[in-house]
PDB file of C-alpha atoms in Angstrom:
ATOM      1  CA  MET A  17     159.274 114.436  93.781  1.00  0.00           C
ATOM      2  CA  GLY A  18     161.743 111.636  93.867  1.00  0.00           C
ATOM      3  CA  CYS A  19     163.501 110.884  97.590  1.00  0.00           C
ATOM      4  CA  LEU A  20     159.514 111.326  98.331  1.00  0.00           C
ATOM      5  CA  GLY A  21     157.354 109.225  95.914  1.00  0.00           C
ATOM      6  CA  ASN A  22     160.288 105.874  96.027  1.00  0.00           C
ATOM      7  CA  LEU A  23     159.227 106.258  99.959  1.00  0.00           C
ATOM      8  CA  LEU A  24     155.387 106.364  99.310  1.00  0.00           C
ATOM      9  CA  TRP A  25     155.931 104.141  96.366  1.00  0.00           C
ATOM     10  CA  PHE A  26     158.271 101.502  98.630  1.00  0.00           C
ATOM     11  CA  ILE A  27     155.664 101.511 101.387  1.00  0.00           C
ATOM     12  CA  PHE A  28     152.074 101.322  99.963  1.00  0.00           C
ATOM     13  CA  GLY A  29     153.455  98.166  97.544  1.00  0.00           C
ATOM     14  CA  GLY A  30     156.976  98.734  95.917  1.00  0.00           C
ATOM     15  CA  ALA A  31     157.906  96.379  98.501  1.00  0.00           C
ATOM     16  CA  ILE A  32     155.582  93.738  97.281  1.00  0.00           C
ATOM     17  CA  SER A  33     156.427  94.312  93.857  1.00  0.00           C
ATOM     18  CA  GLY A  34     159.935  94.441  94.075  1.00  0.00           C
ATOM     19  CA  LEU A  35     159.794  90.650  96.434  1.00  0.00           C
ATOM     20  CA  SER A  36     157.821  89.443  94.125  1.00  0.00           C
ATOM     21  CA  TRP A  37     160.260  90.168  91.500  1.00  0.00           C
ATOM     22  CA  GLY A  38     163.007  89.018  93.499  1.00  0.00           C
ATOM     23  CA  LEU A  39     160.853  85.817  93.739  1.00  0.00           C
ATOM     24  CA  LEU A  40     160.334  84.911  90.151  1.00  0.00           C
ATOM     25  CA  GLY A  41     165.146  85.624  90.271  1.00  0.00           C
ATOM     26  CA  CYS A  42     165.120  83.259  92.463  1.00  0.00           C
ATOM     27  CA  ILE A  43     163.045  80.625  90.753  1.00  0.00           C
ATOM     28  CA  TRP A  44     164.713  81.619  86.877  1.00  0.00           C
ATOM     29  CA  CYS A  45     168.019  81.375  89.103  1.00  0.00           C
ATOM     30  CA  ILE A  46     167.658  77.274  89.813  1.00  0.00           C
ATOM     31  CA  THR A  47     168.198  76.253  86.720  1.00  0.00           C
ATOM     32  CA  ILE A  48     171.814  76.866  85.030  1.00  0.00           C
ATOM     33  CA  ILE A  49     169.198  78.055  81.500  1.00  0.00           C
ATOM     34  CA  GLY A  50     167.163  80.597  83.244  1.00  0.00           C
ATOM     35  CA  ILE A  51     169.243  82.588  85.117  1.00  0.00           C
ATOM     36  CA  PRO A  52     169.852  84.911  82.283  1.00  0.00           C
ATOM     37  CA  VAL A  53     166.194  85.667  83.199  1.00  0.00           C
ATOM     38  CA  GLY A  54     166.963  85.613  86.580  1.00  0.00           C
ATOM     39  CA  MET A  55     169.123  88.842  86.206  1.00  0.00           C
ATOM     40  CA  GLN A  56     166.772  90.848  84.397  1.00  0.00           C
ATOM     41  CA  CYS A  57     164.286  89.384  86.724  1.00  0.00           C
ATOM     42  CA  PHE A  58     166.934  90.458  90.261  1.00  0.00           C
ATOM     43  CA  LYS A  59     166.639  94.172  87.815  1.00  0.00           C
ATOM     44  CA  PHE A  60     163.453  95.510  88.028  1.00  0.00           C
ATOM     45  CA  ALA A  61     162.851  94.692  91.536  1.00  0.00           C
ATOM     46  CA  SER A  62     165.724  97.287  91.649  1.00  0.00           C
ATOM     47  CA  LEU A  63     163.535  99.301  89.239  1.00  0.00           C
ATOM     48  CA  SER A  64     160.294  97.935  91.063  1.00  0.00           C
ATOM     49  CA  PHE A  65     161.456  99.164  95.393  1.00  0.00           C
ATOM     50  CA  PHE A  66     162.481 102.462  94.242  1.00  0.00           C
ATOM     51  CA  PRO A  67     161.395 103.160  90.378  1.00  0.00           C
ATOM     52  CA  PHE A  68     160.866 107.213  90.619  1.00  0.00           C
ATOM     53  CA  GLY A  69     163.379 108.907  89.137  1.00  0.00           C
ATOM     54  CA  LYS A  70     164.701 106.467  87.134  1.00  0.00           C
ATOM     55  CA  GLU A  71     164.484 105.516  82.861  1.00  0.00           C
ATOM     56  CA  VAL A  72     164.750 102.863  80.905  1.00  0.00           C
ATOM     57  CA  ASP A  73     166.035 103.000  77.364  1.00  0.00           C
ATOM     58  CA  TYR A  74     165.427 100.044  75.034  1.00  0.00           C
ATOM     59  CA  GLY A  75     167.529  98.140  72.304  1.00  0.00           C
ATOM     60  CA  GLY A  76     168.287  95.680  71.759  1.00  0.00           C
ATOM     61  CA  GLY A  77     169.062  92.439  68.449  1.00  0.00           C
ATOM     62  CA  ALA A  78     167.698  89.488  67.349  1.00  0.00           C
ATOM     63  CA  GLY A  79     168.500  87.963  70.921  1.00  0.00           C
ATOM     64  CA  SER A  80     166.890  89.467  72.708  1.00  0.00           C
ATOM     65  CA  LEU A  81     163.766  89.687  70.194  1.00  0.00           C
ATOM     66  CA  LEU A  82     163.260  85.706  70.815  1.00  0.00           C
ATOM     67  CA  LEU A  83     164.407  86.047  74.419  1.00  0.00           C
ATOM     68  CA  ASN A  84     161.486  88.044  74.913  1.00  0.00           C
ATOM     69  CA  ILE A  85     159.122  86.042  73.406  1.00  0.00           C
ATOM     70  CA  VAL A  86     160.032  83.156  75.779  1.00  0.00           C
ATOM     71  CA  TRP A  87     159.473  85.450  78.249  1.00  0.00           C
ATOM     72  CA  LEU A  88     155.875  86.883  77.407  1.00  0.00           C
ATOM     73  CA  LEU A  89     154.936  83.062  76.842  1.00  0.00           C
ATOM     74  CA  VAL A  90     156.386  82.389  80.558  1.00  0.00           C
ATOM     75  CA  THR A  91     156.319  85.643  82.626  1.00  0.00           C
ATOM     76  CA  GLY A  92     156.458  88.164  81.012  1.00  0.00           C
ATOM     77  CA  LEU A  93     152.290  88.376  80.446  1.00  0.00           C
ATOM     78  CA  PRO A  94     151.222  87.565  84.091  1.00  0.00           C
ATOM     79  CA  MET A  95     154.017  90.759  85.524  1.00  0.00           C
ATOM     80  CA  ALA A  96     152.248  93.030  82.747  1.00  0.00           C
ATOM     81  CA  LEU A  97     148.634  92.455  83.517  1.00  0.00           C
ATOM     82  CA  GLU A  98     149.202  93.035  87.461  1.00  0.00           C
ATOM     83  CA  HIS A  99     150.996  95.718  87.008  1.00  0.00           C
ATOM     84  CA  ILE A 100     148.672  97.860  84.968  1.00  0.00           C
ATOM     85  CA  LEU A 101     145.685  96.241  87.074  1.00  0.00           C
ATOM     86  CA  PHE A 102     147.486  97.914  89.929  1.00  0.00           C
ATOM     87  CA  GLY A 103     147.479 101.522  87.634  1.00  0.00           C
ATOM     88  CA  LEU A 104     144.095 101.808  87.201  1.00  0.00           C
ATOM     89  CA  VAL A 105     143.296 101.094  90.286  1.00  0.00           C
ATOM     90  CA  LEU A 106     145.777 104.025  91.398  1.00  0.00           C
ATOM     91  CA  CYS A 107     144.777 106.419  88.203  1.00  0.00           C
ATOM     92  CA  VAL A 108     141.513 106.591  89.434  1.00  0.00           C
ATOM     93  CA  THR A 109     142.309 108.728  91.890  1.00  0.00           C
ATOM     94  CA  ILE A 110     144.545 112.536  91.095  1.00  0.00           C
ATOM     95  CA  ILE A 111     146.665 112.000  93.941  1.00  0.00           C
ATOM     96  CA  GLY A 112     147.433 108.126  92.539  1.00  0.00           C
ATOM     97  CA  ILE A 113     148.008 108.908  89.030  1.00  0.00           C
ATOM     98  CA  PRO A 114     152.076 109.206  89.440  1.00  0.00           C
ATOM     99  CA  PHE A 115     151.718 106.424  91.347  1.00  0.00           C
ATOM    100  CA  GLY A 116     149.918 104.751  88.656  1.00  0.00           C
ATOM    101  CA  LEU A 117     151.947 106.196  85.168  1.00  0.00           C
ATOM    102  CA  GLN A 118     155.304 103.823  87.452  1.00  0.00           C
ATOM    103  CA  HIS A 119     152.485 100.831  87.886  1.00  0.00           C
ATOM    104  CA  PHE A 120     152.414 101.927  84.312  1.00  0.00           C
ATOM    105  CA  LYS A 121     156.161 102.014  82.888  1.00  0.00           C
ATOM    106  CA  LEU A 122     157.024  98.850  84.814  1.00  0.00           C
ATOM    107  CA  ALA A 123     154.706  97.139  82.718  1.00  0.00           C
ATOM    108  CA  LYS A 124     156.192  97.793  80.190  1.00  0.00           C
ATOM    109  CA  LEU A 125     159.274  97.051  80.890  1.00  0.00           C
ATOM    110  CA  ALA A 126     157.726  93.081  81.782  1.00  0.00           C
ATOM    111  CA  LEU A 127     157.079  92.816  78.613  1.00  0.00           C
ATOM    112  CA  MET A 128     160.093  93.583  76.893  1.00  0.00           C
ATOM    113  CA  PRO A 129     163.139  93.628  79.362  1.00  0.00           C
ATOM    114  CA  PHE A 130     165.500  92.096  77.601  1.00  0.00           C
ATOM    115  CA  GLY A 131     166.927  94.972  75.712  1.00  0.00           C
ATOM    116  CA  ALA A 132     166.248  97.622  78.629  1.00  0.00           C
ATOM    117  CA  GLU A 133     168.838  99.019  79.937  1.00  0.00           C
ATOM    118  CA  VAL A 134     167.520 101.420  83.180  1.00  0.00           C
ATOM    119  CA  TYR A 135     169.661 104.931  83.959  1.00  0.00           C
TER     120      TYR A 135
END
């Protein structure tokens, strides 16, 4: 399902989702302080364009926790809610369940990006 799923994902919404993450990354990178946050957004953009076949491993320490709290308050909550909404809409049909699950994976990552590794 990896190649076909990624192709369908990209055509039917992954491009828009990835572009929204890229736009957020550009906005965050305008300031020097926001560059680490912007780099996380670009990592999400690549995952959001083609999510099938990729896994996310969570880890990190105290620095990641502090950055995740700031991220959650400023950017993470709206992006996570967007992915949860799309995931719920897609899970209404049987055909859309795999795509809805990918949105839930992205929503979890949108809540806690720092310390997460995408493979």
